[in-house]
Structure formats: structure tokens, C-alpha cells
Short mmCIF file of C-alpha atoms in Angstrom, two decimals:
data_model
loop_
_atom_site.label_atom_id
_atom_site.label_comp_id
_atom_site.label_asym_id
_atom_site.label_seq_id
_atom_site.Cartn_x
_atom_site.Cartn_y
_atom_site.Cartn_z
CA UNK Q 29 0.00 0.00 0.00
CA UNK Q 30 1.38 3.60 -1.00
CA UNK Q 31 -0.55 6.54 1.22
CA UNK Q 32 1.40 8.72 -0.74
CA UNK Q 33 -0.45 10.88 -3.83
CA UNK Q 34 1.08 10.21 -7.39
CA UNK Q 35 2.39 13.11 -9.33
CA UNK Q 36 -1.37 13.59 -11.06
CA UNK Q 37 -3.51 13.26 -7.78
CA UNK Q 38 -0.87 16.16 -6.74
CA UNK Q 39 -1.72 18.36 -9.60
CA UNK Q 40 -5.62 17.29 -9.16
CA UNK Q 41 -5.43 18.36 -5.54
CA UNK Q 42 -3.83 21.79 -6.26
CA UNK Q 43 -6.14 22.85 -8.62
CA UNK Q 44 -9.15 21.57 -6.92
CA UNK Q 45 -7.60 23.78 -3.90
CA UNK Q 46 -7.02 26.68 -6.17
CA UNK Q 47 -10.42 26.72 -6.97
CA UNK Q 48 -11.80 26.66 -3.32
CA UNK Q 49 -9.36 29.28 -2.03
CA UNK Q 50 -10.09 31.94 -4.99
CA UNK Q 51 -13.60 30.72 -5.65
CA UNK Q 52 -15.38 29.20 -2.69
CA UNK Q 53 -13.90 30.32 0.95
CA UNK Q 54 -14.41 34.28 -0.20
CA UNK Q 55 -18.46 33.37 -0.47
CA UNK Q 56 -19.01 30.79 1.78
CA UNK Q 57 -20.58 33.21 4.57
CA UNK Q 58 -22.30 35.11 2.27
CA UNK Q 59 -23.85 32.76 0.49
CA UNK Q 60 -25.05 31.31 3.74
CA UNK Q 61 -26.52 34.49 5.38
CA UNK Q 62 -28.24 35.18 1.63
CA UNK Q 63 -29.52 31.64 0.96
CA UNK Q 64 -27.80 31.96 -2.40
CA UNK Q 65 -27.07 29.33 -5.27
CA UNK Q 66 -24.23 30.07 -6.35
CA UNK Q 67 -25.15 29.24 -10.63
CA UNK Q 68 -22.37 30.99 -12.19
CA UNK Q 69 -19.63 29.32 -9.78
CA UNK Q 70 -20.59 26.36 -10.39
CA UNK Q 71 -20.24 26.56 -14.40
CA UNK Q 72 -17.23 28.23 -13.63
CA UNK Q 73 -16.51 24.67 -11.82
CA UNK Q 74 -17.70 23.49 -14.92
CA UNK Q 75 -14.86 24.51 -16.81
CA UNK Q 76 -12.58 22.81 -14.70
CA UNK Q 77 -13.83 19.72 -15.10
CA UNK Q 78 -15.81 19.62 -11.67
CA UNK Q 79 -19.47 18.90 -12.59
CA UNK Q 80 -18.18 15.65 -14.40
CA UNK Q 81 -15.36 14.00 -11.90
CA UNK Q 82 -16.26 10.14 -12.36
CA UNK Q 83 -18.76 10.75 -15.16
CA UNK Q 84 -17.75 8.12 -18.22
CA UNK Q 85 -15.41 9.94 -20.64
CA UNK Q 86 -17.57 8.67 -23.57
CA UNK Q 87 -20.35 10.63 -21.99
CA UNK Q 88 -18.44 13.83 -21.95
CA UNK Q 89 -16.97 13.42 -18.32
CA UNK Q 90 -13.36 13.59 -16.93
CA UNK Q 91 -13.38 9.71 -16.15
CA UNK Q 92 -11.80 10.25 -12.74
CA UNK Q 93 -11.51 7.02 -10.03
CA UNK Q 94 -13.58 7.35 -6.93
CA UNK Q 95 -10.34 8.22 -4.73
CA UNK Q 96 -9.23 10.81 -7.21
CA UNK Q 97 -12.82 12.32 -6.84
CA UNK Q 98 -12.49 12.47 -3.10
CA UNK Q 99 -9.07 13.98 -3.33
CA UNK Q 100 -10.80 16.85 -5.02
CA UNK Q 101 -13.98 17.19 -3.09
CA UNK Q 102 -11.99 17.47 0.04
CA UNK Q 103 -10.22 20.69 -1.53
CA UNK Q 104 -13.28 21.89 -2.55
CA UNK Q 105 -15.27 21.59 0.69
CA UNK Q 106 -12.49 23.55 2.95
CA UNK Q 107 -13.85 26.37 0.87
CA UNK Q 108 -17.94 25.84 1.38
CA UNK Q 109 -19.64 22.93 2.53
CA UNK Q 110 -22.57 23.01 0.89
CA UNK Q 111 -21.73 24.19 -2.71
CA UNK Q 112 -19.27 21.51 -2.71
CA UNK Q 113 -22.10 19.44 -1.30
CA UNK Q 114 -24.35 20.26 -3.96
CA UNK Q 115 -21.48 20.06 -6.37
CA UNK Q 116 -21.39 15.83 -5.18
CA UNK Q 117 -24.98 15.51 -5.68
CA UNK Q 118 -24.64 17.26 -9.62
CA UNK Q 119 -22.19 14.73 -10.15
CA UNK Q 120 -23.72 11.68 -8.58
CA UNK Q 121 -26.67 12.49 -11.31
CA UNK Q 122 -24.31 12.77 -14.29
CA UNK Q 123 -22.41 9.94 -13.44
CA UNK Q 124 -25.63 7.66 -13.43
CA UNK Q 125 -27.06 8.96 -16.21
CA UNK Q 126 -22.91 8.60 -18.15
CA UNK Q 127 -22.70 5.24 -16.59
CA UNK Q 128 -26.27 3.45 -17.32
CA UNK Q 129 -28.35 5.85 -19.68
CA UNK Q 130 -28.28 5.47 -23.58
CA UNK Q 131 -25.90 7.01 -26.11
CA UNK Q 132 -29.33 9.51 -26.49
CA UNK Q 133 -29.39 10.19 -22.97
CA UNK Q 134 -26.10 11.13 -23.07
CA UNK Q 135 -26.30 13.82 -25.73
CA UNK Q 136 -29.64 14.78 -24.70
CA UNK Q 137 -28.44 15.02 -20.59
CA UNK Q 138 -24.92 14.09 -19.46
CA UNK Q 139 -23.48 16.78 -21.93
CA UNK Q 140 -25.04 19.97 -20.76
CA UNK Q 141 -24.73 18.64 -17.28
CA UNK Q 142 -21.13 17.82 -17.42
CA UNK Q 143 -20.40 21.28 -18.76
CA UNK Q 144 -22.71 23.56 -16.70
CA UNK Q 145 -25.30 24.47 -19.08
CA UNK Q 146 -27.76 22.23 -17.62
CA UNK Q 147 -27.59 21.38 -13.65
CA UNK Q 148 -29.28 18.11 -12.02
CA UNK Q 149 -31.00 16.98 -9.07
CA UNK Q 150 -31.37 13.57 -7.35
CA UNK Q 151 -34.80 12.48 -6.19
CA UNK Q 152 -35.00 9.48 -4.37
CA UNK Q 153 -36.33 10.20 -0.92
CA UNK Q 154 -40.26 10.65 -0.71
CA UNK Q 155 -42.30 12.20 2.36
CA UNK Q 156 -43.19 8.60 3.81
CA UNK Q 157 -40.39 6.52 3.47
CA UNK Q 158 -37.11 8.09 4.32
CA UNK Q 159 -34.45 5.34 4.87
CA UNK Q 160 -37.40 3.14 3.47
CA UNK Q 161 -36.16 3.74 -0.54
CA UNK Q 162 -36.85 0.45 -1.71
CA UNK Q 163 -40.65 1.21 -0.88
CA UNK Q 164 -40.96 4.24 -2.86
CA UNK Q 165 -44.70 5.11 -3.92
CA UNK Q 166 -43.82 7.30 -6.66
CA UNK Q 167 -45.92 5.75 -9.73
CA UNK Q 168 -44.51 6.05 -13.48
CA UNK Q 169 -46.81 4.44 -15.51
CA UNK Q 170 -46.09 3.69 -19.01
CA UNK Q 171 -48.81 4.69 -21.60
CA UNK Q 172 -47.55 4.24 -25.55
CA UNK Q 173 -44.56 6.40 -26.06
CA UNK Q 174 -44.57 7.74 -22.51
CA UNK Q 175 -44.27 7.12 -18.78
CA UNK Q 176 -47.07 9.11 -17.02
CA UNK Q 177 -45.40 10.35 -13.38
CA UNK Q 178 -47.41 10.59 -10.42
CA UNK Q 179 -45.91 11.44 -6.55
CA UNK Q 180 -43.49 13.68 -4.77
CA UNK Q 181 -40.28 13.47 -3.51
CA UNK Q 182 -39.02 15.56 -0.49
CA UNK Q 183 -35.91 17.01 0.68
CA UNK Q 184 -34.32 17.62 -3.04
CA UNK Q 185 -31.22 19.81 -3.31
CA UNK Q 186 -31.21 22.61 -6.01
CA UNK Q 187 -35.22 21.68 -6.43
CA UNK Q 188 -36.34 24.64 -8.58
CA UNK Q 189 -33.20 25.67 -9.76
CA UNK Q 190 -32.06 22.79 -11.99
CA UNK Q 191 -33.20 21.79 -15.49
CA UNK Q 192 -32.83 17.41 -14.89
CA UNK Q 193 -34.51 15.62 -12.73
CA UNK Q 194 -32.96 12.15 -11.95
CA UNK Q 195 -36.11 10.44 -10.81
CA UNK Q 196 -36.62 6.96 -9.14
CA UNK Q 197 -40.25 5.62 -9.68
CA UNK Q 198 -42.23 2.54 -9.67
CA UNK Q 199 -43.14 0.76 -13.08
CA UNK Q 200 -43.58 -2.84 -11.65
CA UNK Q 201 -44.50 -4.13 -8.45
CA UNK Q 202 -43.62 -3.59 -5.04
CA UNK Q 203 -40.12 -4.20 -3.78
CA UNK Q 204 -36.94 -3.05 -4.99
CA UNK Q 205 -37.39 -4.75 -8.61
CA UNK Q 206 -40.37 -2.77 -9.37
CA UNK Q 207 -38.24 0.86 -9.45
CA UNK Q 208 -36.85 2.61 -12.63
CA UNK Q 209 -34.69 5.43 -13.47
CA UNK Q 210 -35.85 8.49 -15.47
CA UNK Q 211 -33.93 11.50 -16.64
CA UNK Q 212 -37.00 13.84 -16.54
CA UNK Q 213 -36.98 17.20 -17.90
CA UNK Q 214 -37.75 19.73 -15.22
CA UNK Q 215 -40.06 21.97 -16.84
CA UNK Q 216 -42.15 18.85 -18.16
CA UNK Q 217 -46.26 20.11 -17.58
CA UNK Q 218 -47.17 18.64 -14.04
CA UNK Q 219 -44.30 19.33 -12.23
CA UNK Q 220 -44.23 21.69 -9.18
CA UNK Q 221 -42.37 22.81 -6.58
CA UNK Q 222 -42.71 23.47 -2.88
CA UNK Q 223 -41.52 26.59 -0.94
CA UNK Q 224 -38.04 26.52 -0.58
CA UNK Q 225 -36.89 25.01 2.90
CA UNK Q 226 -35.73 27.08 5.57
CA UNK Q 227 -32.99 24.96 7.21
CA UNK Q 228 -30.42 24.65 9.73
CA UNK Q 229 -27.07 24.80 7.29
CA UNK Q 230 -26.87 23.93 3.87
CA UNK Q 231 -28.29 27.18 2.75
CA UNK Q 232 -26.46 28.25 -0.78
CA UNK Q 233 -28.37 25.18 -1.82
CA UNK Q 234 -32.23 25.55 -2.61
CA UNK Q 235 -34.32 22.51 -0.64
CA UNK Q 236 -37.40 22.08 -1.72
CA UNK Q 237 -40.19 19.16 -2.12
CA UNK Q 238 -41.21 18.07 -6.20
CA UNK Q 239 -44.49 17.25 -7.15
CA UNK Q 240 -45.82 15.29 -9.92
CA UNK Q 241 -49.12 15.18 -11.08
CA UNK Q 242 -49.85 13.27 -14.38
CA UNK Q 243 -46.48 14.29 -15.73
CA UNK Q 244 -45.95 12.63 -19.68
CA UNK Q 245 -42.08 11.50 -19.73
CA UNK Q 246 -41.52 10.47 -23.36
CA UNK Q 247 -40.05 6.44 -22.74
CA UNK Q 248 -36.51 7.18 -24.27
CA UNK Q 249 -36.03 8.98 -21.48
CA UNK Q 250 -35.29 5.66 -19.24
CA UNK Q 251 -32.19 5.26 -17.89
CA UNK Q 252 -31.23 1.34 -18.86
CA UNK Q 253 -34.07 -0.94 -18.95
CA UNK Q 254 -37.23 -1.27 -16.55
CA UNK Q 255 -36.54 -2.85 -12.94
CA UNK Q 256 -33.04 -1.76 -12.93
CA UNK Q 257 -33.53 1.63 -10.49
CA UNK Q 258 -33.06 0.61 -7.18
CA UNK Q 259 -29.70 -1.32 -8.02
CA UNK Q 260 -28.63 2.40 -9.47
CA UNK Q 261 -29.77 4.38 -6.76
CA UNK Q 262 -27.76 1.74 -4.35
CA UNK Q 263 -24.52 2.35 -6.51
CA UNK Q 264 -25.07 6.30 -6.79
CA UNK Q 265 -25.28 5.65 -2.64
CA UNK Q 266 -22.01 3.95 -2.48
CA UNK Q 267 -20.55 6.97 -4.01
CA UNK Q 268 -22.60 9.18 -2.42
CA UNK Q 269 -21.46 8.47 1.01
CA UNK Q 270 -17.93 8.97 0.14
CA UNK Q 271 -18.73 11.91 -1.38
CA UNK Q 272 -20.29 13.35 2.43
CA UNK Q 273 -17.94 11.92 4.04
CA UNK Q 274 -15.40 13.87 2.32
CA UNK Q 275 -17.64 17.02 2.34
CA UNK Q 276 -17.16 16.72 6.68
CA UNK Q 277 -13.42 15.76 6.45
CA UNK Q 278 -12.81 18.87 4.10
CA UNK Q 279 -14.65 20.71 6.29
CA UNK Q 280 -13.11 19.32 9.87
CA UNK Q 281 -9.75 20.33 8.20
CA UNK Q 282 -10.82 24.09 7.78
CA UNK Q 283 -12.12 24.07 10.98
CA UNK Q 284 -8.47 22.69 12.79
CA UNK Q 285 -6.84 24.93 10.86
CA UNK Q 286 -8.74 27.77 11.85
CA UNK Q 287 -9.11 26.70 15.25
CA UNK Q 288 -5.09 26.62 15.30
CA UNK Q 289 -4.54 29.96 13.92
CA UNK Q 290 -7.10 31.24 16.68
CA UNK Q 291 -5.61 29.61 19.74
CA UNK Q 292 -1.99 31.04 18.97
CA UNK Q 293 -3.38 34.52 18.83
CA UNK Q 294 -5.98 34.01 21.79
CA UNK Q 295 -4.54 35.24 25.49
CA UNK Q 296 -6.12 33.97 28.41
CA UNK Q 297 -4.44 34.64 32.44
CA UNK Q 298 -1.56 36.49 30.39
CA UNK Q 299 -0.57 33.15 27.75
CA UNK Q 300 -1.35 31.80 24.22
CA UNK Q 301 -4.78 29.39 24.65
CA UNK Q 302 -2.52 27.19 22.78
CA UNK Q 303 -0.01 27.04 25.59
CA UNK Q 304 -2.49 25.46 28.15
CA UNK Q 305 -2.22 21.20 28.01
CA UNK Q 306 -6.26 20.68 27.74
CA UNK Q 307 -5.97 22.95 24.26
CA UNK Q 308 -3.14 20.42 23.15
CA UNK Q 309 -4.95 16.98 24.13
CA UNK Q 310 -7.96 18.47 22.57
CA UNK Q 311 -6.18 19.32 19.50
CA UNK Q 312 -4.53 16.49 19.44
CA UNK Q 313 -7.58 14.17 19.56
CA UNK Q 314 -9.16 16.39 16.41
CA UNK Q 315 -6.11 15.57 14.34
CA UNK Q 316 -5.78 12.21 15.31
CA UNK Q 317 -9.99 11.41 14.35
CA UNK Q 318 -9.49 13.62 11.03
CA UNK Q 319 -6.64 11.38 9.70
CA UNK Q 320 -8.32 8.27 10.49
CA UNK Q 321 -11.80 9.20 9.12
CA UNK Q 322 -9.50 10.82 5.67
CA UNK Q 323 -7.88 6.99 5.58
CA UNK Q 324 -10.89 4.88 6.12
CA UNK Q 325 -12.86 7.28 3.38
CA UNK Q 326 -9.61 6.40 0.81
CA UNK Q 327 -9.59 3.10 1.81
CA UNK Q 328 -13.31 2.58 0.99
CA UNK Q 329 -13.06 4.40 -2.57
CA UNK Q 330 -10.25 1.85 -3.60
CA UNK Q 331 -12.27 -0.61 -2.30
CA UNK Q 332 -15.26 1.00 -4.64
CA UNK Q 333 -12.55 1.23 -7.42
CA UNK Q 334 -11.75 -2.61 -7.28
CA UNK Q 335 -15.03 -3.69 -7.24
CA UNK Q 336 -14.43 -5.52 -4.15
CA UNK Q 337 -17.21 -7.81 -2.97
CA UNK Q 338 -18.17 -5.79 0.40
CA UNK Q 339 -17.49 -1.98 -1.26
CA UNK Q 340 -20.80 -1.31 0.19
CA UNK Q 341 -19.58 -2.12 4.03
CA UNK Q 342 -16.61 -0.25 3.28
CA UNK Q 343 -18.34 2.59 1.85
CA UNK Q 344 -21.17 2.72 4.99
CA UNK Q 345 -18.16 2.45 7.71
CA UNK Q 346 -16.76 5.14 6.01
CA UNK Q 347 -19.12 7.31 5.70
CA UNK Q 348 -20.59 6.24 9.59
CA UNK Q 349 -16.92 7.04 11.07
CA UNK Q 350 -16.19 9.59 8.72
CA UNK Q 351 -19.37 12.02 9.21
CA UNK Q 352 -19.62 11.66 13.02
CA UNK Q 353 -15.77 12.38 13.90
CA UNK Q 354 -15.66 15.19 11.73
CA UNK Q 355 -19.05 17.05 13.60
CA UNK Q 356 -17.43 16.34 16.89
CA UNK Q 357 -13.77 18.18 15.60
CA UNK Q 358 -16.20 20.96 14.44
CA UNK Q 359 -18.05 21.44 17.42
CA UNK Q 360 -14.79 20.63 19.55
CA UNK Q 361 -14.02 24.43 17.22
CA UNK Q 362 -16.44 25.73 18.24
CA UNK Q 363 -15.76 24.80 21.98
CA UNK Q 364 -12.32 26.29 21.44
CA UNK Q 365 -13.25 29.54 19.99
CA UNK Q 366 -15.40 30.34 22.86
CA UNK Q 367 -18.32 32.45 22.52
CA UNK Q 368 -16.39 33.86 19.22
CA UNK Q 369 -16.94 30.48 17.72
CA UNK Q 370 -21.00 30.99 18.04
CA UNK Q 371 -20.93 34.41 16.31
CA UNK Q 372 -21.38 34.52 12.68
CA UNK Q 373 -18.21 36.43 12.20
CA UNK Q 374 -16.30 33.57 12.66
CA UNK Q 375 -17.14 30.33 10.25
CA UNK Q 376 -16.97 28.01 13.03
CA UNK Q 377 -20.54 27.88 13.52
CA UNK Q 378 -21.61 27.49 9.82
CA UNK Q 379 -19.22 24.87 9.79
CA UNK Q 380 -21.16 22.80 12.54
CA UNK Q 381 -24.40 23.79 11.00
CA UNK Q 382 -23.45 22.32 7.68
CA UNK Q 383 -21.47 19.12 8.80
CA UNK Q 384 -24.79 18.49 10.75
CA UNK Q 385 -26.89 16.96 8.43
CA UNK Q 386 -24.25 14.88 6.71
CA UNK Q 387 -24.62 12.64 9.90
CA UNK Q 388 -28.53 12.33 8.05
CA UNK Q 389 -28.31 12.39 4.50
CA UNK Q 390 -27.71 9.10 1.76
CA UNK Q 391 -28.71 7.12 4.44
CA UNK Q 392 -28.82 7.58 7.86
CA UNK Q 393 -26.02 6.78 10.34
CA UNK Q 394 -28.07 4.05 12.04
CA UNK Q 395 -28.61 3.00 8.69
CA UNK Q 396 -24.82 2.73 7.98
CA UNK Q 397 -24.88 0.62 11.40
CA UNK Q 398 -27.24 -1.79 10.17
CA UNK Q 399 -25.41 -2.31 6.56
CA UNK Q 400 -22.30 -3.43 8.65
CA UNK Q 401 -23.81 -4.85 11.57
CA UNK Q 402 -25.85 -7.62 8.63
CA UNK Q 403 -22.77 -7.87 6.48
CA UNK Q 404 -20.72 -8.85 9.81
CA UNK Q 405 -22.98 -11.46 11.08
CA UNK Q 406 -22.50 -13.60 7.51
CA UNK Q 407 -19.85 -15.99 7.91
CA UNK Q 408 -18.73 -15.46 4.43
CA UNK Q 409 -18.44 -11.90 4.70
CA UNK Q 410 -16.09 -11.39 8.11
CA UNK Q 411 -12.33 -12.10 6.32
CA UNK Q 412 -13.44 -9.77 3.69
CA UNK Q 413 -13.80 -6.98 5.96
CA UNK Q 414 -10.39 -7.47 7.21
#
């Protein structure tokens, strides 16, 4: 094993970094006190590559492994949480629509979302199910030439302010097997959208819930065949969670770093904060938890590289380990700042608010539990996660 980056993960990370420092970091608070989408950064991230990491380069995208992805998307989230976070999401969509969707699809979707002309959103999650996926009630019923849509999804990033709608539905029974994948245009007749969320972090990306009502999706609009969905939307979550994961480490490392600039400045009973042993051990602890959750997220994307057998268990601890340690070094920040780190001057506190929900999103942390707590308890399955 070499935990050291080759000459073109290098240049990848210093451009990615590049980006965040001239691009990102400047806007972050603002962006979060304004609610704003930031559109034209993003297709500025466009031309970089960044809206099409591990898309399929014959669908337009750079072609990039999952650990050279998450080399990037750390970079990119030391600068703002959630655009980078929305940024993931974007890509997750392209990717599944590069890696399963027709040679139309791709002209027709992947294209103008892997350059920024076009930008996507994921909807999986309805209002009663949650972690439930597999028992989706979202109907798309096919009629001719069409699929006729009917349901809503909830809690959909950049919902109102993206053109492609990446849309799990049921065409068959119930149960896993009976879900499909659409790439649904989202201005189709039918389609609505609910007020924009007001929400703890994660505010320079738009929230809201999608409704559709008797929406006509022409059929070529499929992705793969019928029946195939759910075993997409579990691979987009495989990805997914490495992709959060990396959103809290990128964002833990900000938060040391800013935390350590602060404490060397800081005087308290005449002395640098940093001079005073609890500061250390608390430091200390922070760096320690950051390196291992970076590790066990590179580890897992290898793993997802590979195509080892129990990706999925690698990709769950990962992003269970990964998401939790990196709140507690932002909060431990926060701690460290004082009442300084709860004022919106300094980014300590935006940084807890976003990492927050990361402990929620593409499946829960007590979900992540039970994908590695079932894996574990099959004999087969123990040496492999070794």
C-alpha cells in the first residue's frame, strides 16, 4: 500500500484547492446568510472539469476514479460545505445517467450537465419513506410512447433551480425490482415545486419538495431498462457516502486549521490558549480522528474502485466514522473559539451547521450501522472486511 499521492492526484489536488481558495472560501458566509445558489460558480466549476469528476469519458466526463474524486472534493469543501455538497450531488446524477443511460441520454443530458449548461438533481427520498427507498410510492406508468409520473419526492437539493430531474419511480410491483430510473426534464407540464426550505445549514443550496401530477415523460427517457432503479440508486449511494464523508473531512480540516490559527493569537491569564495542556490533548484528539476518518474514506473508494465484494460495508463504515468524527472536531471548534466560535463572524458555527446533516443524508447513520452490523454477522463476509 502507497498513502502517498502520485504526481497527477498532486496536480488534481492543487487545482481543486485553487479553486476553493479563490472561488469558494471568499463566499461561503455570504452565500449562507443570503440563501444563495451560487449558478455561475458552479459553471465556472464546470470549466474545470468539476461537474463531471467520475462521469464516463464517452459521456463527456473527466473519467476520474472514486479516490481521485475524493481527493478533489476534500479541496473543494475547505472552501464551502454546501456548494461543494451540492457540487457531489450534480455529479452523482451525471455519473448515473454517463454510466447506465443510452448514447441519447447522453447527448440529450450528461453533456449539458457535465459542462454547466444544464444542472441536475437527485430524487430518491419521498415524504413517507425516508431510509425506506426500496418502498418508494412514486408511480410512473407507461402509456404508448410515454411514462405518465405521479408522486413527490421531499428534501431535493437545487429543487427549482435545476433543469434534470434524476427520478426513481415505480413501473412494476412492489419491492426493490419494481423501481426505474428516469432523466426527466424539469419543466415537463405537471411538475411543481414546494416553498423553498428554511434549514439549519446547507443554505447556498435551494431545498425544496417536487411534485408530480400526471407528468408525460416520453419512454426514451429511461435510464437502462425497466426494474433496474433501485440497483442504481444503491450504486449512486455507495458513491454518495464517500462523497459526504469527504464534504465533513474537508470541512473538519478548515475548521483545525482555523481553530489553530485562533488559539496562537488568543490570550487567556496572560498566555497563548494554545499554551495550556487541555488545548493540546484536545487538538490532538481532532487531528488524530481527522486522519483516520481521511484513511478509512480512501480506503473505501479503492475498495469502490476494485469492485471488491463488500465496497458497500466499506463505503457505509466510512461514511458512519467519517461524518460523526468530523461534527465532533467541528463542534470541539467551536468549543475552542469560545463564545467567538457561536458568532457569525467567525465560520466556526456554519461549519457545525453544515457538517450536521451529513450525519442524516444518503442514508442515515443508524442506517450505515445496520449495513455493517448484517454484512458482519455472515460468515462469508467477516475475512473480507479485514
Amino acid at each position: 500500500m502507497n498513502f502517498e499521492l502520485s504526481d497527477d492526484q498532486q496536480a488534481l489536488v492543487d487545482a481543486a484547492r485553487d479553486f476553493s481558495v479563490k472561488a469558494l472560501a471568499p463566499q461561503a458566509a455570504e452565500w449562507d446568510a443570503q440563501c444563495h445558489f451560487p449558478v455561475d460558480v458552479l459553471r465556472e466549476a464546470a470549466e474545470l472539469g468539476l461537474l463531471g469528476l467520475y462521469t464516463p469519458e464517452a459521456a463527456g466526463g473527466l473519467g476520474l476514479s472514486r479516490l481521485d474524486a475524493v481527493l478533489i472534493v476534500e479541496e473543494l469543501a475547505r472552501g464551502c460545505t454546501s456548494t461543494t455538497a451540492y457540487l457531489t450531488i450534480h455529479n452523482m446524477c451525471a455519473w448515473m445517467l454517463g454510466a447506465f443511460g443510452s448514447p441519447a441520454i447522453h447527448e440529450r443530458f450528461v453533456r449539458p450537465l457535465v459542462s454547466g449548461e444544464q444542472l441536475a438533481s437527485y430524487c430518491l427520498t419521498e415524504p413517507g419513506n425516508g431510509s425506506d427507498a426500496a418502498n418508494l410510492k412514486t408511480t410512473a406508468r407507461r402509456e404508448g410512447d410515454h411514462y405518465v409520473v405521479n408522486g413527490a419526492k421531499c428534501f431535493i437539493s437545487g429543487a427549482g433551480a435545476t433543469q434534470v430531474l434524476v427520478l426513481m419511480a415505480r413501473t412494476g410491483g412492489p419491492g426493490p425490482k419494481g423501481i426505474s430510473c428516469l432523466a426527466v426534464p424539469a419543466d415537463l407540464d405537471g411538475i411543481s415545486f414546494g416553498k423553498k426550505e428554511t434549514k439549519l445549514g446547507w443554505n447556498s443550496q435551494p431545498t425544496r419538495t417536487i411534485t408530480f401530477e400526471n407528468v408525460r415523460v416520453p419512454a426514451d427517457c429511461l435510464v437502462g431498462q425497466e426494474g433496474q432503479g433501485f440497483t442504481f440508486a444503491m450504486k449512486g449511494l455507495d458513491g454518495g457516502r464517500l462523497n459526504i464523508a469527504t464534504c465533513s473531512v474537508g470541512t473538519a480540516q478548515a475548521a483545525l486549521d482555523t481553530t489553530v490559527a485562533y488559539v496562537k493569537s488568543r490570550k487567556q491569564f496572560g498566555q497563548p490558549v494554545a499554551d495550556f495542556q487541555a488545548t493540546q490533548f484536545r487538538l490532538a484528539d481532532m487531528q488524530t480522528d481527522l486522519i483516520a476518518a481521511r484513511q478509512m474514506i480512501r480506503l473505501a473508494a479503492s475498495k469502490l474502485d476494485a469492485g471488491h465484494p463488500e465496497a458497500t460495508a466499506y463505503c457505509a463504515m466510512a461514511k458512519r466514522f467519517a461524518t460523526d468524527a468530523c461534527f465532533d472536531i467541528c463542534n470541539a471548534a467551536l468549543q475552542l473559539h469560545g463564545g467567538y466560535g457561536y458568532i457569525r463572524e467567525y465560520p466556526i458555527e456554519r461549519m457545525v451547521r453544515d457538517t450536521r446533516v451529513h450525519q442524516i443524508l444518503e442514508g442515515t447513520n443508524e442506517i450505515m450501522r445496520v449495513i455493517v452490523g448484517r454484512r458482519l454477522l455472515l460468515d462469508h463476509t467477516l475475512e473480507m472486511l479485514r
